[in-house]
Short mmCIF file of C-alpha atoms in Angstrom, two decimals:
data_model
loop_
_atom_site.label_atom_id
_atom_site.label_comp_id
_atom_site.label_asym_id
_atom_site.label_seq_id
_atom_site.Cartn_x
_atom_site.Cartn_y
_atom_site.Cartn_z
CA UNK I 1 -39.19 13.68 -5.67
CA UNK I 2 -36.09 16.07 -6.94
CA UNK I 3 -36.31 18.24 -9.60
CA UNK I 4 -33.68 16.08 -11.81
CA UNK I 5 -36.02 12.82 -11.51
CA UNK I 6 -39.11 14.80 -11.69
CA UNK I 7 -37.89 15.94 -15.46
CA UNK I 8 -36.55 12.42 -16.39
CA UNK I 9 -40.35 11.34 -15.80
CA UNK I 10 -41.88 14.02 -17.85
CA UNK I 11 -39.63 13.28 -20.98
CA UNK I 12 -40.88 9.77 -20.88
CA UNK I 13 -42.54 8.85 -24.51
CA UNK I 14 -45.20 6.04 -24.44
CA UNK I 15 -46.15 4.38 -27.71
CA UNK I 16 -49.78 4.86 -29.33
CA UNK I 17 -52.09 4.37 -28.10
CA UNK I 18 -50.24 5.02 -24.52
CA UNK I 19 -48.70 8.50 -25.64
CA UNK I 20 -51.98 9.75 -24.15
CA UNK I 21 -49.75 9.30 -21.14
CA UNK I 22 -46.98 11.33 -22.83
CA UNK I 23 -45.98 14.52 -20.75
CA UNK I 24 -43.98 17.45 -21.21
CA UNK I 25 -41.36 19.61 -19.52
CA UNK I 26 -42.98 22.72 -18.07
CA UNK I 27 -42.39 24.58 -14.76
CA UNK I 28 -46.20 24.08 -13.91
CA UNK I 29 -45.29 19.79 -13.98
CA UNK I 30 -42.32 20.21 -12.35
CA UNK I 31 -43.75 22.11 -9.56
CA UNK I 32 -46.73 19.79 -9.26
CA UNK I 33 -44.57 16.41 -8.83
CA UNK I 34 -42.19 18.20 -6.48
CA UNK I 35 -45.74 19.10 -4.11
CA UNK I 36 -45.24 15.91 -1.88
CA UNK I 37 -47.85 14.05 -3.77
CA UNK I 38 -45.44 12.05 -6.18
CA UNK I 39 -42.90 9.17 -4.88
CA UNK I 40 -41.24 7.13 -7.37
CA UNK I 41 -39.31 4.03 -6.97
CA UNK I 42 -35.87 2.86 -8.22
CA UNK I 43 -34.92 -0.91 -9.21
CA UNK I 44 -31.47 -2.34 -8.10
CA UNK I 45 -29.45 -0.73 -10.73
CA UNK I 46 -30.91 2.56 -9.30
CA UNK I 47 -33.13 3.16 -12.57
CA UNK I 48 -36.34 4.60 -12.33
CA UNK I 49 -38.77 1.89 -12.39
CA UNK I 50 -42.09 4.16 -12.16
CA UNK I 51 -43.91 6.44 -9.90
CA UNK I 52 -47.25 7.23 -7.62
CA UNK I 53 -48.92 9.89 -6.96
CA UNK I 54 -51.91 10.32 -4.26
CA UNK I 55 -55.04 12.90 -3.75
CA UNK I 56 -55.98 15.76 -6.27
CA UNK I 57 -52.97 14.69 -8.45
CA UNK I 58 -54.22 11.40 -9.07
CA UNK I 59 -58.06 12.31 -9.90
CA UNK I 60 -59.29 13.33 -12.91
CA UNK I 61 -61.28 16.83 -12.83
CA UNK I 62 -63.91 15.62 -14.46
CA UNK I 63 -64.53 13.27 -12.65
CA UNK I 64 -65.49 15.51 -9.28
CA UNK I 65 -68.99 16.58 -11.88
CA UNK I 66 -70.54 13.29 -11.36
CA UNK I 67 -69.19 13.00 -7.74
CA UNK I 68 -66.96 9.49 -7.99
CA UNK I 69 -64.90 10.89 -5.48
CA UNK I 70 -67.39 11.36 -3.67
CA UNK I 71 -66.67 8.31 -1.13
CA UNK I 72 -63.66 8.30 1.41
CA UNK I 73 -60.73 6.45 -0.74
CA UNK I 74 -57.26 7.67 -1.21
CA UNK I 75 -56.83 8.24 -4.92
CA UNK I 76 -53.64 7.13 -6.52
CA UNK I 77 -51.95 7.24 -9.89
CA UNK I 78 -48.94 5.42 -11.14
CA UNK I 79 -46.67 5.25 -14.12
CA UNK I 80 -44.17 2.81 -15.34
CA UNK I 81 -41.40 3.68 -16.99
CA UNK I 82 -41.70 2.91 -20.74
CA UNK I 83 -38.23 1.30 -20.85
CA UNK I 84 -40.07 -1.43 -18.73
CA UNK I 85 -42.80 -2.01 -19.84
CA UNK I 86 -43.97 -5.56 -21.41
CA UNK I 87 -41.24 -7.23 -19.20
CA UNK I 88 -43.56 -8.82 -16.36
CA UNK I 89 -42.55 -5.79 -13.84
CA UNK I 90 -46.58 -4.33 -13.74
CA UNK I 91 -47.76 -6.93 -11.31
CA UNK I 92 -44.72 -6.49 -8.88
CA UNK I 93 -44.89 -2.83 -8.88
CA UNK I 94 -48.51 -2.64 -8.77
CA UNK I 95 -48.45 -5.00 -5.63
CA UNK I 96 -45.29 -3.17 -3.51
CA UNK I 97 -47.47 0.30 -3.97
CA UNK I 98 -50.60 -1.25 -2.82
CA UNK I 99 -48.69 -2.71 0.41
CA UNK I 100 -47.26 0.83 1.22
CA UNK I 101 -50.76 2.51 1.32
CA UNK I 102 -52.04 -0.53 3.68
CA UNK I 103 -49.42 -1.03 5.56
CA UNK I 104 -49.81 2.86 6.44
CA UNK I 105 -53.24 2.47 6.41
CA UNK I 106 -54.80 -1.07 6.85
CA UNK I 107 -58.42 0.05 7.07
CA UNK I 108 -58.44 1.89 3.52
CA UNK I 109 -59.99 1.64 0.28
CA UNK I 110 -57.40 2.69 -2.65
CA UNK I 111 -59.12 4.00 -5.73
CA UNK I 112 -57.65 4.50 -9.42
CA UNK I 113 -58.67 6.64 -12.32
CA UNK I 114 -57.96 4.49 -15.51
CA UNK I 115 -59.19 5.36 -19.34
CA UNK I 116 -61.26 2.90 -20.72
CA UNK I 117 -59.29 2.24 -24.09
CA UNK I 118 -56.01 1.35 -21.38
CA UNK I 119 -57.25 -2.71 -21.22
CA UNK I 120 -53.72 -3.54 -20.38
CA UNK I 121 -53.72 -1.50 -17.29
CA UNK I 122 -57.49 -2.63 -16.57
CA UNK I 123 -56.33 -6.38 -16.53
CA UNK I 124 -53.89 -5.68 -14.64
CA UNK I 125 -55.81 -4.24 -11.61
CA UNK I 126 -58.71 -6.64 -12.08
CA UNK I 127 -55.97 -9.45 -11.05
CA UNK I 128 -54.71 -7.53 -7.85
CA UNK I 129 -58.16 -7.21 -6.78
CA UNK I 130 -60.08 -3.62 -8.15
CA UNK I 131 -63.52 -3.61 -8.83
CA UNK I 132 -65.25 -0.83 -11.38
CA UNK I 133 -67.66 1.46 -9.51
CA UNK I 134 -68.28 4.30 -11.64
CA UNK I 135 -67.61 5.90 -15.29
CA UNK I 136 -67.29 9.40 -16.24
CA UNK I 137 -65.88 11.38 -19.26
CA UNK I 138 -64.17 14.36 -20.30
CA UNK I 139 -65.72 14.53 -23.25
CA UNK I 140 -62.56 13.27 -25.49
CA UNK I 141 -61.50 10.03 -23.16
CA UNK I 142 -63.83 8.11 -20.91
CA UNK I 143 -62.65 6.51 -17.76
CA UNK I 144 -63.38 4.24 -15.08
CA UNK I 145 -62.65 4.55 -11.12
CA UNK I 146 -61.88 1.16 -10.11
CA UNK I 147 -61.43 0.41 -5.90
CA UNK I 148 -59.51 -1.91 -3.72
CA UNK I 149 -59.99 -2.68 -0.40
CA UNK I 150 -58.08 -4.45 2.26
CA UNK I 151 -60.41 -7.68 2.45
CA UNK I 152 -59.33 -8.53 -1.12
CA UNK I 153 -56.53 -9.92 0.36
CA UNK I 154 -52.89 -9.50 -0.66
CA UNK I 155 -50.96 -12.54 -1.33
CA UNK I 156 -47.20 -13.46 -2.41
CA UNK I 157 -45.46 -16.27 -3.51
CA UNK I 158 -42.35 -18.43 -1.71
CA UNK I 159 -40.77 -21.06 -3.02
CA UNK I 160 -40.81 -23.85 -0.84
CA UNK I 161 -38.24 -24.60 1.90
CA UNK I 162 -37.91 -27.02 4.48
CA UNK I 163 -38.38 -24.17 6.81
CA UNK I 164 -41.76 -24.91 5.98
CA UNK I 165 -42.16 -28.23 6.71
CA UNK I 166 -44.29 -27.66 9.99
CA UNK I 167 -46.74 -25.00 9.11
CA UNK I 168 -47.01 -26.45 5.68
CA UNK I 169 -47.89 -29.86 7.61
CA UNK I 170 -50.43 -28.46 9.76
CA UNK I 171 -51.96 -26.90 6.52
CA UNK I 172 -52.41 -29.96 4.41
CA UNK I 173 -53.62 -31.91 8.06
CA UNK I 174 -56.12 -28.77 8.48
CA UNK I 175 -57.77 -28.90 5.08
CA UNK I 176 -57.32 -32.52 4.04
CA UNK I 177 -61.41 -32.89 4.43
CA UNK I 178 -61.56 -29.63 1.81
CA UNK I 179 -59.41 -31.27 -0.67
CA UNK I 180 -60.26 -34.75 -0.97
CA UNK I 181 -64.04 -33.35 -1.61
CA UNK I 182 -62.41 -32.56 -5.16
CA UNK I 183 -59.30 -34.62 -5.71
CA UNK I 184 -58.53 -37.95 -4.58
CA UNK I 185 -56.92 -38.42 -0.78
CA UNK I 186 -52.97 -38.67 -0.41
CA UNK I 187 -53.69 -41.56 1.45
CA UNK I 188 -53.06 -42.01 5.19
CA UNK I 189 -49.28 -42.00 5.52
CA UNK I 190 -48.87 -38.44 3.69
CA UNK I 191 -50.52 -36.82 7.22
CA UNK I 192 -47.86 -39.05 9.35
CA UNK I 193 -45.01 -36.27 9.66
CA UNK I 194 -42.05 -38.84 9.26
CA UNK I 195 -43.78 -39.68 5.84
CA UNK I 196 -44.98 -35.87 5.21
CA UNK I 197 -41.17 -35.07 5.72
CA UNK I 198 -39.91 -37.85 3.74
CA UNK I 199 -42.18 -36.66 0.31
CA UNK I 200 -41.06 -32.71 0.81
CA UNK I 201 -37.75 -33.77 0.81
CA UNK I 202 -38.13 -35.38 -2.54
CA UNK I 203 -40.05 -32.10 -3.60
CA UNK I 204 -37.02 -30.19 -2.38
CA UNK I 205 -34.17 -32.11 -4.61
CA UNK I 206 -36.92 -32.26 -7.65
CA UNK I 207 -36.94 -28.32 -7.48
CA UNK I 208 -33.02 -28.36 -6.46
CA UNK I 209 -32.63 -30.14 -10.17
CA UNK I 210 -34.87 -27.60 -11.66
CA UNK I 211 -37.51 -30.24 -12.52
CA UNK I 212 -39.97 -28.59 -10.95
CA UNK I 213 -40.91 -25.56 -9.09
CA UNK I 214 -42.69 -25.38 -5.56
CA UNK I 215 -44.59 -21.89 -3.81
CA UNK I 216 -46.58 -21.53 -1.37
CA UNK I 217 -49.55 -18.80 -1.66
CA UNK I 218 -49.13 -16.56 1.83
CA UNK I 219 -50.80 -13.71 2.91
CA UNK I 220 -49.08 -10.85 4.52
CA UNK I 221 -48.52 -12.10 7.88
CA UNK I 222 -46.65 -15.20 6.07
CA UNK I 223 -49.64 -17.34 7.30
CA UNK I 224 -50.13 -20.45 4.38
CA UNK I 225 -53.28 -19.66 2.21
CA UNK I 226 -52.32 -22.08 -0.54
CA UNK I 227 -49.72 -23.73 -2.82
CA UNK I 228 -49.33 -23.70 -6.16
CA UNK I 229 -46.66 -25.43 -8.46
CA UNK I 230 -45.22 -25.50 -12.28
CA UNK I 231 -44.21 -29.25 -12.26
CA UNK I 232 -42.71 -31.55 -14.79
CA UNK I 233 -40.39 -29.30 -16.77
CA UNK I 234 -39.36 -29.66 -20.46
CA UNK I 235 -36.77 -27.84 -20.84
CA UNK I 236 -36.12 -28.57 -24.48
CA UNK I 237 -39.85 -27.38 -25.44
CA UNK I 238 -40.02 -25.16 -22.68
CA UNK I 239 -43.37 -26.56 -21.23
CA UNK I 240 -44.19 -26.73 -17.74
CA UNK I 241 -47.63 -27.98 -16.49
CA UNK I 242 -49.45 -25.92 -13.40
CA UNK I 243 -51.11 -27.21 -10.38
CA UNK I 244 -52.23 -25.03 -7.36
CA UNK I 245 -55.29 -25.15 -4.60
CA UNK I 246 -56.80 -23.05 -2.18
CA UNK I 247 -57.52 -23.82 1.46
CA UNK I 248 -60.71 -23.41 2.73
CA UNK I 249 -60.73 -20.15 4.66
CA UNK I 250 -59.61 -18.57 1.43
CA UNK I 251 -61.33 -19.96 -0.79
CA UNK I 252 -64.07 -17.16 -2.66
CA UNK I 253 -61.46 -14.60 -2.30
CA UNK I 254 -59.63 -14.36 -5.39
CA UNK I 255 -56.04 -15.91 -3.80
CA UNK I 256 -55.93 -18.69 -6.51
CA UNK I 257 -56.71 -15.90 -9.78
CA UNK I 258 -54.04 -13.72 -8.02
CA UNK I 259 -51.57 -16.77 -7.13
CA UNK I 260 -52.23 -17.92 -10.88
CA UNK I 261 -51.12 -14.17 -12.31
CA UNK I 262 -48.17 -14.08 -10.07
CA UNK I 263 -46.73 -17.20 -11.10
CA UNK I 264 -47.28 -16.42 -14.84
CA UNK I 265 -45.67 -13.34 -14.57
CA UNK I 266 -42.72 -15.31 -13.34
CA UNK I 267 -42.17 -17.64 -16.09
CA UNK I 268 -39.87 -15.39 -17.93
CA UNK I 269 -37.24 -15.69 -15.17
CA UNK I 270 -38.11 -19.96 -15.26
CA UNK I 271 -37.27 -19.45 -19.29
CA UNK I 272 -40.85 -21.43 -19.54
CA UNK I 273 -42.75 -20.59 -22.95
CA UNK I 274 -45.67 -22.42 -22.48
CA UNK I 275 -47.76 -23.89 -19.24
CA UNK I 276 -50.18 -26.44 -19.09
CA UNK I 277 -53.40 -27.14 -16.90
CA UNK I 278 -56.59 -29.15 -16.40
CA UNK I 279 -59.50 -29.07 -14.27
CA UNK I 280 -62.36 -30.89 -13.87
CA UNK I 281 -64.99 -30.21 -15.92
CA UNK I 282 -67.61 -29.76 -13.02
CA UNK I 283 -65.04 -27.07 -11.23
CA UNK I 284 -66.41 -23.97 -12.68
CA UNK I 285 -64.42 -21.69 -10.34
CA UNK I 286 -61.34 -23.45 -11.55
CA UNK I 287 -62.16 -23.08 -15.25
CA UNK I 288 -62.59 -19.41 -14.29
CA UNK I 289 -59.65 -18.58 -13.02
CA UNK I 290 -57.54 -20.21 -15.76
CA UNK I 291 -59.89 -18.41 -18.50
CA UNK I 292 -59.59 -15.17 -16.46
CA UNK I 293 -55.34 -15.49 -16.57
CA UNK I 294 -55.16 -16.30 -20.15
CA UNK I 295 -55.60 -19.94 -20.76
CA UNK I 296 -56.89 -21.19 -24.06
CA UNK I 297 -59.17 -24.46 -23.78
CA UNK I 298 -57.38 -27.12 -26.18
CA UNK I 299 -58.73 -30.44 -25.48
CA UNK I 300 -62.47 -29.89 -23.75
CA UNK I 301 -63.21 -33.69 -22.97
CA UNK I 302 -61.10 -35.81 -21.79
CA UNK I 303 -61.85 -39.30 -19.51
CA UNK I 304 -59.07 -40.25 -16.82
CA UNK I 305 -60.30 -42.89 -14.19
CA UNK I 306 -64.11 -41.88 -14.46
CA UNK I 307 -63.34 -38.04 -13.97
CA UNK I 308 -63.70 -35.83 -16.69
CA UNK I 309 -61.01 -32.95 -17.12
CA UNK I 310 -60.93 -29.70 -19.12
CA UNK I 311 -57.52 -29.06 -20.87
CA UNK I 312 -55.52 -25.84 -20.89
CA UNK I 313 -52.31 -24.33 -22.51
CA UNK I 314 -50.86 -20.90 -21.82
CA UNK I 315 -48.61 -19.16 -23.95
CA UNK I 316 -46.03 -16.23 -23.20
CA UNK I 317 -46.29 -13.19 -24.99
CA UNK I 318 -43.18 -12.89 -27.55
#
């Protein structure tokens, strides 16, 4: 942090009811974002995209009254620049700090100081993963401390290539006994790689034409947790329809909420307005995660060969 960026950041203006955030230009905030506590990060046009802070800098004093800091965690704050806000950049930036502290630091648990009345910013870290511990106040704003640890599990999204084609073989081959206990089987030739090659190529030139799009969920190490799909593209209205499962070693750790939120926050960039979905209406847990990204039931019954589905629709904020 220079002194030049350090001022930029402190003339930011937030909108109500986010000019709580709003700083000002004294030599006592200079001084404390040019301490070694404060990084910020730049986009590709070199314009500030936001900052973090770590330790006393990023805890709130009154919170150290009813000891929530009283655990080992390294405390962190952030701030996005207001120019980008509400443009589907929180998730992305959110997600490259988090990687920085645990790829430092694999083993700890990251904890946030957030006001209460800030339910964007909650949402936001309830999708990568933080769970509320504690809540204190100052006596004009209340806030939560929210936590994250490693075993949440950090995921990202690849479109799919034919570099692929093996590990995503061995994948499908590995949890074919998972998914056909809630979907019906492929059928014997999709596990036969000439076939299994044969269909992603046709999944290749379908995305090629912009029909449809193809990721697969990974975790870190680039190892396959999922996949996860926006499939059968209208371009005129817009409409794409979603499709994504888990396999079984991840399952129960939030990978297809998180794989969900990523993709949505992507749709912007697909020019997609609306997305579509169904689930069973015994999957719960699927029902869930939709519900928990935004979807709005619209059909609640509906009978398709004996199975009974649940109906969906998301809609991008305008």
């Amino acid at each position: 942090m220079n002194k030049n960026t350090a001022i930029n950041i402190l003339q930011w203006i937030y909108e109500k009811p986010y000019d709580f955030y709003n700083n000002s230009v004294t030599q006592e905030n200079i001084d404390e974002m040019m301490d070694g506590s404060y990084k910020y990060l730049i986009d590709e046009k070199q314009e500030i995209l936001g900052y973090f802070c770590t330790g006393k800098a990023a805890q709130v004093p009154a919170g150290h009254k009813t000891n929530v800091y009283k655990q080992d965690a390294i405390d962190i704050g952030l701030g996005m620049n207001p120019k980008f806000i509400g443009q589907g950049n929180g998730y992305k930036f959110c997600t490259f700090i988090i990687n920085y502290f645990f790829e430092s630091a694999p083993e700890s648990t990251l904890r946030l100081s957030v006001a209460i009345f800030n339910k964007r910013a909650i949402h936001l870290y309830e999708k990568l993963g933080f769970k509320n511990t504690s809540e204190f106040s100052t006596g004009t704003t209340e806030f939560v401390t929210m936590v994250l640890r490693k075993c949440s599990m950090i995921i990202k999204l690849e479109k799919l290539a034919m570099t692929d084609a093996t590990p995503l073989f061995e994948f499908e081959s590995k949890n074919r006994s998972h998914f056909e206990k809630s979907v019906p089987s492929r059928g014997e030739k999709y596990y036969i790689l000439e076939h299994f090659l044969e269909g992603l190529t046709d999944l290749l030139e379908e995305q090629n034409r912009q029909d449809s799009y193809f990721y697969l969920i990974k975790d870190e190490m680039g190892s396959i947790l999922g996949r996860i799909n926006i499939i059968d593209i209208n371009r005129q209205q817009k409409v794409g329809h979603l499709g994504y499962r888990v396999g079984e070693n991840a399952v129960g750790k939030g990978v297809a909420s998180k794989a969900v939120a990523q993709i949505l926050e992507q749709t912007k960039d697909l020019e997609i307005v609306s997305i579509k979905a169904k689930t069973t209406l015994d999957n719960i847990a699927s029902q869930k995660v939709l519900e928990k990204n935004g979807f709005m039931r619209t059909d609640l019954l509906a009978e398709t060969n004996d199975i009974d589905f649940v109906y969906y629709e998301w809609k991008i904020d305008t």
